[in-house]
mmCIF file of C-alpha atoms and ligand atoms in Angstrom:
data_model
loop_
_atom_site.group_PDB
_atom_site.id
_atom_site.type_symbol
_atom_site.label_atom_id
_atom_site.label_comp_id
_atom_site.label_asym_id
_atom_site.label_seq_id
_atom_site.Cartn_x
_atom_site.Cartn_y
_atom_site.Cartn_z
ATOM 1 C CA MET U 27 0.000 0.000 0.000
ATOM 2 C CA LEU U 28 1.044 3.628 -0.466
ATOM 3 C CA ALA U 29 1.749 5.812 2.578
ATOM 4 C CA LEU U 30 3.075 9.311 3.231
ATOM 5 C CA THR U 31 6.214 8.821 5.314
ATOM 6 C CA TYR U 32 9.086 10.678 6.939
ATOM 7 C CA ALA U 33 12.373 9.197 8.150
ATOM 8 C CA ARG U 34 13.656 11.968 10.445
ATOM 9 C CA TYR U 35 12.294 14.961 12.318
ATOM 10 C CA GLY U 36 12.285 18.036 10.099
ATOM 11 C CA PRO U 37 10.508 20.031 7.397
ATOM 12 C CA ALA U 38 7.660 18.958 5.114
ATOM 13 C CA ASP U 39 10.038 18.676 2.128
ATOM 14 C CA GLN U 40 11.270 15.292 3.331
ATOM 15 C CA LEU U 41 7.790 13.735 3.252
ATOM 16 C CA GLU U 42 7.629 11.059 0.576
ATOM 17 C CA ILE U 43 5.247 8.452 -0.749
ATOM 18 C CA LYS U 44 6.475 4.916 -0.111
ATOM 19 C CA GLU U 45 5.181 1.433 -0.708
ATOM 20 C CA LEU U 46 4.700 -0.231 2.701
ATOM 21 C CA PRO U 47 3.290 -3.637 3.656
ATOM 22 C CA GLN U 48 -0.457 -3.587 4.298
ATOM 23 C CA PRO U 49 -1.029 -3.857 8.081
ATOM 24 C CA LYS U 50 -2.938 -6.771 9.629
ATOM 25 C CA PRO U 51 -5.584 -6.101 12.293
ATOM 26 C CA LYS U 52 -4.613 -7.402 15.741
ATOM 27 C CA LYS U 53 -6.955 -8.364 18.575
ATOM 28 C CA GLY U 54 -9.731 -5.757 18.922
ATOM 29 C CA GLU U 55 -8.635 -3.984 15.738
ATOM 30 C CA VAL U 56 -10.162 -3.471 12.320
ATOM 31 C CA LEU U 57 -8.394 -2.842 9.036
ATOM 32 C CA VAL U 58 -9.700 0.315 7.396
ATOM 33 C CA LYS U 59 -9.300 1.213 3.726
ATOM 34 C CA VAL U 60 -8.748 4.944 4.155
ATOM 35 C CA HIS U 61 -10.676 7.197 1.760
ATOM 36 C CA GLY U 62 -9.871 10.535 3.399
ATOM 37 C CA ALA U 63 -7.667 11.898 6.173
ATOM 38 C CA SER U 64 -7.155 15.438 7.459
ATOM 39 C CA ILE U 65 -4.153 17.325 8.812
ATOM 40 C CA ASN U 66 -4.039 18.498 12.433
ATOM 41 C CA SER U 67 -1.355 20.457 14.240
ATOM 42 C CA TRP U 68 -0.368 17.226 16.006
ATOM 43 C CA ASP U 69 0.734 15.780 12.622
ATOM 44 C CA LEU U 70 3.016 18.744 12.145
ATOM 45 C CA ASP U 71 4.377 18.337 15.689
ATOM 46 C CA MET U 72 5.114 14.665 14.867
ATOM 47 C CA LEU U 73 6.900 15.617 11.656
ATOM 48 C CA ARG U 74 8.995 18.285 13.368
ATOM 49 C CA GLY U 75 9.617 16.361 16.600
ATOM 50 C CA SER U 76 8.612 19.483 18.459
ATOM 51 C CA PRO U 77 7.603 20.334 21.176
ATOM 52 C CA TRP U 78 10.004 18.079 23.102
ATOM 53 C CA ILE U 79 7.218 15.912 24.543
ATOM 54 C CA ILE U 80 6.709 14.463 21.046
ATOM 55 C CA ARG U 81 10.226 13.006 21.160
ATOM 56 C CA LEU U 82 9.528 11.364 24.504
ATOM 57 C CA LEU U 83 6.568 9.608 22.885
ATOM 58 C CA ASN U 84 7.944 9.005 19.380
ATOM 59 C CA GLY U 85 11.695 8.600 19.786
ATOM 60 C CA LEU U 86 14.369 11.013 20.983
ATOM 61 C CA PHE U 87 16.462 11.292 17.801
ATOM 62 C CA LYS U 88 14.493 9.357 15.190
ATOM 63 C CA PRO U 89 10.726 8.905 14.825
ATOM 64 C CA ARG U 90 9.419 5.471 15.797
ATOM 65 C CA TYR U 91 6.120 5.985 13.964
ATOM 66 C CA THR U 92 6.858 7.313 10.520
ATOM 67 C CA VAL U 93 3.387 7.737 8.986
ATOM 68 C CA PRO U 94 1.468 10.769 10.324
ATOM 69 C CA GLY U 95 -2.320 11.081 10.184
ATOM 70 C CA ALA U 96 -4.795 11.001 13.081
ATOM 71 C CA ASP U 97 -8.144 11.898 11.511
ATOM 72 C CA ILE U 98 -9.411 9.244 9.121
ATOM 73 C CA ALA U 99 -12.561 8.181 7.312
ATOM 74 C CA GLY U 100 -12.891 4.978 5.336
ATOM 75 C CA VAL U 101 -14.375 1.512 5.006
ATOM 76 C CA VAL U 102 -13.723 -1.497 7.242
ATOM 77 C CA VAL U 103 -12.283 -4.283 5.085
ATOM 78 C CA GLN U 104 -11.241 -6.835 7.719
ATOM 79 C CA THR U 105 -11.841 -7.427 11.420
ATOM 80 C CA GLY U 106 -9.309 -8.776 13.930
ATOM 81 C CA GLU U 107 -10.023 -11.291 16.680
ATOM 82 C CA HIS U 108 -12.609 -10.032 19.224
ATOM 83 C CA ALA U 109 -13.481 -6.999 17.094
ATOM 84 C CA ARG U 110 -17.267 -7.067 17.009
ATOM 85 C CA ASP U 111 -18.535 -3.519 16.614
ATOM 86 C CA PHE U 112 -18.037 -3.288 12.844
ATOM 87 C CA GLN U 113 -18.302 -5.554 9.821
ATOM 88 C CA PRO U 114 -16.469 -5.398 6.489
ATOM 89 C CA GLY U 115 -18.226 -2.757 4.393
ATOM 90 C CA ASP U 116 -19.054 -0.445 7.322
ATOM 91 C CA GLU U 117 -18.150 3.207 6.766
ATOM 92 C CA VAL U 118 -16.307 4.642 9.762
ATOM 93 C CA PHE U 119 -14.418 7.711 10.952
ATOM 94 C CA GLY U 120 -12.357 8.707 13.984
ATOM 95 C CA ASP U 121 -9.163 10.096 15.493
ATOM 96 C CA ILE U 122 -6.480 7.398 15.638
ATOM 97 C CA ALA U 123 -3.733 9.488 17.275
ATOM 98 C CA GLY U 124 -4.086 7.194 20.305
ATOM 99 C CA ALA U 125 -3.068 4.251 18.086
ATOM 100 C CA SER U 126 0.213 5.821 16.943
ATOM 101 C CA PHE U 127 -1.189 7.756 13.975
ATOM 102 C CA GLY U 128 -0.631 6.172 10.493
ATOM 103 C CA GLY U 129 -3.736 7.549 8.770
ATOM 104 C CA PHE U 130 -1.962 9.100 5.764
ATOM 105 C CA ALA U 131 -1.908 5.741 4.018
ATOM 106 C CA GLU U 132 -4.182 3.570 1.910
ATOM 107 C CA TYR U 133 -4.844 1.185 4.816
ATOM 108 C CA VAL U 134 -4.526 1.382 8.592
ATOM 109 C CA ALA U 135 -5.242 -1.153 11.347
ATOM 110 C CA VAL U 136 -6.757 0.498 14.445
ATOM 111 C CA PRO U 137 -8.545 -0.424 17.666
ATOM 112 C CA GLU U 138 -12.236 -0.374 16.795
ATOM 113 C CA LYS U 139 -13.045 1.603 19.950
ATOM 114 C CA LEU U 140 -11.447 4.684 18.327
ATOM 115 C CA LEU U 141 -13.968 4.608 15.482
ATOM 116 C CA ALA U 142 -17.619 5.484 15.023
ATOM 117 C CA ARG U 143 -20.054 4.853 12.189
ATOM 118 C CA LYS U 144 -19.998 7.518 9.471
ATOM 119 C CA SER U 145 -23.302 9.066 8.452
ATOM 120 C CA PRO U 146 -24.240 8.083 4.880
ATOM 121 C CA ARG U 147 -25.022 11.778 4.382
ATOM 122 C CA MET U 148 -21.394 12.724 5.096
ATOM 123 C CA THR U 149 -18.769 12.508 2.368
ATOM 124 C CA PHE U 150 -15.536 10.760 3.312
ATOM 125 C CA GLN U 151 -13.803 14.141 3.053
ATOM 126 C CA GLN U 152 -16.238 15.714 5.538
ATOM 127 C CA ALA U 153 -15.949 12.741 7.899
ATOM 128 C CA ALA U 154 -12.146 12.967 7.760
ATOM 129 C CA ALA U 155 -12.274 16.682 8.605
ATOM 130 C CA LEU U 156 -14.465 16.243 11.650
ATOM 131 C CA PRO U 157 -12.984 14.038 14.425
ATOM 132 C CA GLN U 158 -10.192 15.863 16.263
ATOM 133 C CA ALA U 159 -11.322 19.424 15.577
ATOM 134 C CA GLY U 160 -14.973 18.586 16.252
ATOM 135 C CA LEU U 161 -14.227 16.764 19.497
ATOM 136 C CA LEU U 162 -11.967 19.580 20.689
ATOM 137 C CA ALA U 163 -14.702 22.094 19.848
ATOM 138 C CA ILE U 164 -17.519 20.363 21.748
ATOM 139 C CA GLN U 165 -15.346 19.288 24.685
ATOM 140 C CA GLY U 166 -13.875 22.782 24.950
ATOM 141 C CA LEU U 167 -17.330 24.364 24.932
ATOM 142 C CA ARG U 168 -18.505 21.969 27.663
ATOM 143 C CA TYR U 169 -15.499 22.816 29.835
ATOM 144 C CA HIS U 170 -16.728 23.910 33.296
ATOM 145 C CA GLY U 171 -20.376 23.868 32.196
ATOM 146 C CA ASP U 172 -22.487 23.949 29.060
ATOM 147 C CA VAL U 173 -22.914 27.098 27.010
ATOM 148 C CA LYS U 174 -26.350 28.730 27.387
ATOM 149 C CA PRO U 175 -28.410 30.659 24.814
ATOM 150 C CA GLY U 176 -27.749 34.382 24.906
ATOM 151 C CA GLN U 177 -24.217 34.023 26.264
ATOM 152 C CA SER U 178 -21.328 35.908 24.774
ATOM 153 C CA ILE U 179 -18.515 33.610 23.591
ATOM 154 C CA LEU U 180 -15.108 34.397 22.107
ATOM 155 C CA ILE U 181 -13.061 31.989 19.975
ATOM 156 C CA ASN U 182 -9.380 32.808 19.563
ATOM 157 C CA GLY U 183 -7.796 31.206 16.475
ATOM 158 C CA ALA U 184 -11.294 30.845 15.021
ATOM 159 C CA GLY U 185 -10.291 30.306 11.382
ATOM 160 C CA GLY U 186 -8.873 26.802 11.855
ATOM 161 C CA GLY U 187 -10.451 23.385 12.272
ATOM 162 C CA VAL U 188 -11.653 23.803 15.860
ATOM 163 C CA GLY U 189 -12.851 27.391 15.498
ATOM 164 C CA THR U 190 -14.925 26.956 12.335
ATOM 165 C CA LEU U 191 -16.771 23.997 13.912
ATOM 166 C CA ALA U 192 -17.183 25.598 17.363
ATOM 167 C CA LEU U 193 -18.587 28.738 15.714
ATOM 168 C CA GLN U 194 -21.321 26.836 13.861
ATOM 169 C CA TYR U 195 -22.325 24.885 16.965
ATOM 170 C CA LEU U 196 -22.418 28.068 19.042
ATOM 171 C CA LYS U 197 -24.675 29.820 16.536
ATOM 172 C CA SER U 198 -27.067 26.849 16.672
ATOM 173 C CA LEU U 199 -27.225 27.499 20.444
ATOM 174 C CA ASN U 200 -28.190 31.159 19.870
ATOM 175 C CA THR U 201 -25.101 32.688 21.403
ATOM 176 C CA GLU U 202 -23.264 35.851 20.430
ATOM 177 C CA VAL U 203 -19.904 34.855 18.973
ATOM 178 C CA THR U 204 -16.743 36.920 18.564
ATOM 179 C CA CYS U 205 -14.081 35.367 16.335
ATOM 180 C CA VAL U 206 -10.403 36.296 16.556
ATOM 181 C CA ASP U 207 -8.046 35.489 13.702
ATOM 182 C CA ARG U 208 -6.132 37.326 11.004
ATOM 183 C CA LEU U 209 -8.046 39.941 8.982
ATOM 184 C CA GLU U 210 -8.155 37.847 5.767
ATOM 185 C CA LYS U 211 -10.183 35.143 7.542
ATOM 186 C CA LEU U 212 -12.761 37.342 9.271
ATOM 187 C CA GLU U 213 -15.110 37.714 6.254
ATOM 188 C CA ALA U 214 -15.345 33.927 5.883
ATOM 189 C CA LEU U 215 -16.010 33.618 9.624
ATOM 190 C CA LYS U 216 -18.788 36.216 9.395
ATOM 191 C CA SER U 217 -20.349 34.209 6.557
ATOM 192 C CA LEU U 218 -20.340 31.202 8.926
ATOM 193 C CA GLY U 219 -22.287 33.263 11.474
ATOM 194 C CA ALA U 220 -19.712 35.197 13.533
ATOM 195 C CA ASP U 221 -21.305 38.313 15.073
ATOM 196 C CA HIS U 222 -17.996 40.141 15.574
ATOM 197 C CA GLY U 223 -14.456 39.742 14.273
ATOM 198 C CA ILE U 224 -11.138 40.826 15.784
ATOM 199 C CA ASP U 225 -7.871 40.883 13.822
ATOM 200 C CA TYR U 226 -5.252 39.414 16.139
ATOM 201 C CA THR U 227 -2.418 41.081 14.256
ATOM 202 C CA THR U 228 -3.628 44.539 15.343
ATOM 203 C CA THR U 229 -5.782 43.983 18.445
ATOM 204 C CA ASP U 230 -5.283 42.093 21.713
ATOM 205 C CA TYR U 231 -8.752 40.707 22.493
ATOM 206 C CA THR U 232 -8.092 40.740 26.247
ATOM 207 C CA GLN U 233 -7.572 44.520 26.142
ATOM 208 C CA THR U 234 -10.706 45.724 24.307
ATOM 209 C CA GLY U 235 -12.853 46.125 27.433
ATOM 210 C CA ASN U 236 -15.413 43.604 26.114
ATOM 211 C CA LEU U 237 -16.215 40.741 28.489
ATOM 212 C CA TYR U 238 -17.208 37.161 27.668
ATOM 213 C CA ASP U 239 -19.029 34.287 29.391
ATOM 214 C CA LYS U 240 -16.668 31.776 27.801
ATOM 215 C CA ILE U 241 -13.409 32.033 25.901
ATOM 216 C CA LEU U 242 -12.217 29.119 23.777
ATOM 217 C CA ASP U 243 -8.557 29.672 22.912
ATOM 218 C CA VAL U 244 -6.787 27.344 20.469
ATOM 219 C CA ILE U 245 -3.570 29.363 20.543
ATOM 220 C CA ALA U 246 -3.299 30.787 24.087
ATOM 221 C CA HIS U 247 -0.124 32.604 25.039
ATOM 222 C CA ARG U 248 -1.156 35.386 27.435
ATOM 223 C CA SER U 249 -1.097 35.625 31.228
ATOM 224 C CA VAL U 250 -3.822 34.344 33.534
ATOM 225 C CA SER U 251 -4.604 37.887 34.640
ATOM 226 C CA ALA U 252 -5.116 39.028 31.008
ATOM 227 C CA TYR U 253 -7.595 36.217 30.391
ATOM 228 C CA LYS U 254 -9.453 36.838 33.635
ATOM 229 C CA GLN U 255 -9.735 40.493 32.747
ATOM 230 C CA ALA U 256 -11.662 39.516 29.588
ATOM 231 C CA LEU U 257 -14.154 37.269 31.440
ATOM 232 C CA LYS U 258 -17.527 38.230 32.911
ATOM 233 C CA PRO U 259 -18.188 37.232 36.533
ATOM 234 C CA ASN U 260 -18.478 33.396 36.577
ATOM 235 C CA GLY U 261 -16.869 33.337 33.128
ATOM 236 C CA VAL U 262 -14.792 30.386 31.914
ATOM 237 C CA PHE U 263 -11.539 30.338 29.947
ATOM 238 C CA ALA U 264 -10.823 27.025 28.181
ATOM 239 C CA MET U 265 -7.351 26.671 26.724
ATOM 240 C CA ILE U 266 -7.375 24.194 23.840
ATOM 241 C CA GLY U 267 -3.821 24.777 22.646
ATOM 242 C CA GLY U 268 -0.984 27.277 22.628
ATOM 243 C CA SER U 269 1.988 27.935 24.832
ATOM 244 C CA MET U 270 1.524 25.474 27.672
ATOM 245 C CA GLY U 271 4.665 26.301 29.699
ATOM 246 C CA GLY U 272 3.947 29.982 30.205
ATOM 247 C CA LEU U 273 0.330 29.444 31.110
ATOM 248 C CA LEU U 274 1.041 26.604 33.540
ATOM 249 C CA PHE U 275 3.660 28.732 35.289
ATOM 250 C CA SER U 276 1.276 31.634 35.382
ATOM 251 C CA MET U 277 -1.509 29.440 36.801
ATOM 252 C CA MET U 278 0.700 28.031 39.530
ATOM 253 C CA ILE U 279 2.395 31.267 40.543
ATOM 254 C CA THR U 280 -0.043 34.039 39.678
ATOM 255 C CA GLU U 281 -3.327 32.266 40.331
ATOM 256 C CA PRO U 282 -3.025 32.156 44.125
ATOM 257 C CA LEU U 283 -2.387 35.908 44.086
ATOM 258 C CA LEU U 284 -5.573 36.544 42.154
ATOM 259 C CA SER U 285 -7.994 35.441 44.847
ATOM 260 C CA ARG U 286 -10.321 38.341 44.113
ATOM 261 C CA PHE U 287 -11.088 36.631 40.760
ATOM 262 C CA ARG U 288 -12.004 33.328 42.390
ATOM 263 C CA HIS U 289 -15.421 33.204 40.724
ATOM 264 C CA LYS U 290 -13.840 32.956 37.262
ATOM 265 C CA LYS U 291 -12.582 29.598 36.013
ATOM 266 C CA LEU U 292 -9.537 29.070 33.840
ATOM 267 C CA GLY U 293 -7.892 25.864 32.734
ATOM 268 C CA ILE U 294 -6.362 23.646 30.077
ATOM 269 C CA MET U 295 -8.918 21.384 28.446
ATOM 270 C CA GLY U 296 -7.814 17.724 28.341
ATOM 271 C CA TYR U 297 -8.861 16.062 25.081
ATOM 272 C CA ARG U 298 -10.742 12.743 25.350
ATOM 273 C CA PRO U 299 -11.544 11.070 22.012
ATOM 274 C CA ASN U 300 -14.531 8.717 22.383
ATOM 275 C CA ARG U 301 -17.296 7.178 20.304
ATOM 276 C CA THR U 302 -20.154 8.850 22.190
ATOM 277 C CA ASP U 303 -18.850 12.277 21.240
ATOM 278 C CA LEU U 304 -18.155 11.190 17.647
ATOM 279 C CA ASP U 305 -21.811 10.094 17.445
ATOM 280 C CA PHE U 306 -22.817 13.479 18.876
ATOM 281 C CA LEU U 307 -20.833 15.190 16.080
ATOM 282 C CA THR U 308 -22.681 13.024 13.560
ATOM 283 C CA ARG U 309 -26.041 14.171 14.974
ATOM 284 C CA LEU U 310 -24.940 17.806 14.801
ATOM 285 C CA PHE U 311 -23.942 17.251 11.180
ATOM 286 C CA GLU U 312 -27.219 15.533 10.305
ATOM 287 C CA ASP U 313 -29.187 18.337 11.995
ATOM 288 C CA GLY U 314 -27.290 20.903 9.910
ATOM 289 C CA LYS U 315 -25.631 22.408 12.993
ATOM 290 C CA MET U 316 -22.024 21.564 12.139
ATOM 291 C CA THR U 317 -20.565 21.082 8.663
ATOM 292 C CA PRO U 318 -16.795 20.796 8.320
ATOM 293 C CA VAL U 319 -15.270 23.641 6.333
ATOM 294 C CA ILE U 320 -12.848 22.101 3.850
ATOM 295 C CA ASP U 321 -10.330 24.576 2.521
ATOM 296 C CA ARG U 322 -8.757 22.208 0.009
ATOM 297 C CA CYS U 323 -8.358 18.513 -0.808
ATOM 298 C CA PHE U 324 -5.006 17.062 -1.949
ATOM 299 C CA ALA U 325 -4.245 13.606 -3.354
ATOM 300 C CA LEU U 326 -2.241 11.444 -0.912
ATOM 301 C CA GLN U 327 0.650 11.642 -3.419
ATOM 302 C CA ASP U 328 0.680 15.438 -2.934
ATOM 303 C CA GLY U 329 0.843 15.122 0.856
ATOM 304 C CA ALA U 330 3.999 17.249 1.151
ATOM 305 C CA ASP U 331 2.175 20.108 -0.648
ATOM 306 C CA ALA U 332 -0.776 19.656 1.717
ATOM 307 C CA PHE U 333 1.568 20.065 4.707
ATOM 308 C CA ARG U 334 3.177 23.136 3.117
ATOM 309 C CA HIS U 335 -0.300 24.639 2.680
ATOM 310 C CA PHE U 336 -1.085 23.850 6.348
ATOM 311 C CA ILE U 337 2.199 25.442 7.478
ATOM 312 C CA SER U 338 1.462 28.599 5.444
ATOM 313 C CA GLY U 339 -1.611 29.235 7.642
ATOM 314 C CA LYS U 340 -3.430 30.478 4.519
ATOM 315 C CA PHE U 341 -6.437 28.221 4.951
ATOM 316 C CA ILE U 342 -9.853 28.241 6.561
ATOM 317 C CA GLY U 343 -11.112 25.134 8.353
ATOM 318 C CA LYS U 344 -9.440 21.894 7.337
ATOM 319 C CA ILE U 345 -7.063 20.450 4.740
ATOM 320 C CA VAL U 346 -7.934 16.939 3.561
ATOM 321 C CA LEU U 347 -5.899 14.187 1.887
ATOM 322 C CA GLU U 348 -7.797 11.905 -0.485
ATOM 323 C CA MET U 349 -6.822 8.346 -1.297
ATOM 324 C CA GLU U 350 -7.636 6.681 -4.614
ATOM 325 C CA THR U 351 -10.604 4.344 -4.164
HETATM 326 N N1 NAP D 401 -6.176 20.284 24.749
HETATM 327 C C1 NAP D 401 -5.868 19.142 24.155
HETATM 328 O O1 NAP D 401 -5.903 18.067 24.783
HETATM 329 C C2 NAP D 401 -5.510 19.155 22.674
HETATM 330 C C3 NAP D 401 -5.525 17.983 21.891
HETATM 331 C C4 NAP D 401 -5.230 18.068 20.528
HETATM 332 C C5 NAP D 401 -4.888 19.297 19.957
HETATM 333 N N2 NAP D 401 -4.864 20.401 20.760
HETATM 334 C C6 NAP D 401 -4.567 21.731 20.225
HETATM 335 O O2 NAP D 401 -5.682 22.190 19.486
HETATM 336 C C7 NAP D 401 -5.220 23.196 18.585
HETATM 337 C C8 NAP D 401 -5.747 22.898 17.198
HETATM 338 O O3 NAP D 401 -6.592 23.913 16.757
HETATM 339 P P1 NAP D 401 -6.985 23.989 15.218
HETATM 340 O O4 NAP D 401 -7.008 22.622 14.640
HETATM 341 O O5 NAP D 401 -8.177 24.826 15.085
HETATM 342 O O6 NAP D 401 -5.698 24.756 14.638
HETATM 343 P P2 NAP D 401 -5.515 25.363 13.197
HETATM 344 O O7 NAP D 401 -6.434 24.703 12.232
HETATM 345 O O8 NAP D 401 -4.053 25.389 12.935
HETATM 346 O O9 NAP D 401 -6.047 26.879 13.371
HETATM 347 C C9 NAP D 401 -5.442 27.814 14.195
HETATM 348 C C10 NAP D 401 -5.907 29.199 13.761
HETATM 349 O O10 NAP D 401 -5.360 30.158 14.673
HETATM 350 C C11 NAP D 401 -4.822 31.260 13.914
HETATM 351 N N3 NAP D 401 -3.776 31.901 14.705
HETATM 352 C C12 NAP D 401 -2.434 31.728 14.666
HETATM 353 N N4 NAP D 401 -1.833 32.526 15.571
HETATM 354 C C13 NAP D 401 -2.823 33.215 16.198
HETATM 355 C C14 NAP D 401 -2.833 34.178 17.242
HETATM 356 N N5 NAP D 401 -1.716 34.594 17.831
HETATM 357 N N6 NAP D 401 -4.020 34.667 17.638
HETATM 358 C C15 NAP D 401 -5.183 34.265 17.067
HETATM 359 N N7 NAP D 401 -5.239 33.344 16.064
HETATM 360 C C16 NAP D 401 -4.062 32.824 15.652
HETATM 361 C C17 NAP D 401 -4.307 30.599 12.656
HETATM 362 O O11 NAP D 401 -4.174 31.554 11.615
HETATM 363 P P3 NAP D 401 -2.737 31.950 10.965
HETATM 364 O O12 NAP D 401 -1.823 30.783 11.120
HETATM 365 O O13 NAP D 401 -3.056 32.296 9.550
HETATM 366 O O14 NAP D 401 -2.260 33.124 11.719
HETATM 367 C C18 NAP D 401 -5.441 29.593 12.372
HETATM 368 O O15 NAP D 401 -6.490 30.205 11.643
HETATM 369 C C19 NAP D 401 -3.709 23.149 18.602
HETATM 370 O O16 NAP D 401 -3.239 24.224 19.387
HETATM 371 C C20 NAP D 401 -3.406 21.837 19.295
HETATM 372 O O17 NAP D 401 -2.190 21.845 19.968
HETATM 373 C C21 NAP D 401 -5.181 20.346 22.080
#
């Protein structure tokens, strides 16, 4: 089978298509013929071997797992021993990061518990664009309590996978949504329903004087006190991604000094992929409340170009790789 591989940590230029043996499903696994897969920032972290924690998981000097790809959609073609949830022919999707990635290939063998049934109304490209970003969006919005109609919510880094999905879900809940990203992406975000847009290259959203019930930040890098300043009383700040070190330090050292803000909650959202939430995403899709925004599809063979496009940042929503079927 063909797979997009890398042999050492580094830039996208070294990604190449190689012929690899087709994997065999082990106990509790199914073999999936992959039809579509999408790029997430974790794939780029794997390729670069950065931040350092990646090297602890994937090899200090040389990557142990050499095929990136967490988000997949495809068809089950074989089941391993004790795998009972799916049959050959079933259309599935999911985030397989927990099974050592490997989705940017024609076939992948994965534990069936990481997968859910794909809606027949979803294309394979849409299903591939949904898992990680969709799960991060709904789990981030649930962080420290569900969002309520009428609330004012801010999404920082709104033009990417997580933001474009969170925005649509929030509008279906009748909330007022402010999207922060670079100017070029704000028009597209308004067409998806954003009520307000802030250009992060010119404006610091924590310093505008506007206050929010919930802030979902995919690229957090400010201090705890800055975030608390932008929250309403009882407001919640959910960090999805960004500069972990600075924020952790700030939470441990500064937080105790900020006792007068005790009624505001701030934390780092821990991601938990699971089938129940994947099924919830499917229902949102079927109800027209969440449709993945696909910036561009690339053939698997053009995977290095797809990564270069991802690295450029000049995209809205998700970038998808398509396999020949
Ligand atoms: N919490 C967890 O357990 C967990 C698990 C998995 C992943 N993650 C994290 O989830 C995040 C993935 O989000 P995603 O898929 O939506 O990312 P994405 O598709 O790369 O989108 C990020 C968006 O943020 C914009 N951006 C960049 N710098 C910004 C800044 N300083 N201020 C505001 N916006 C900025 C980018 O635009 P430009 O690049 O054009 O500027 C882009 O539109 C990553 O941070 C990842 O580490 C967290």
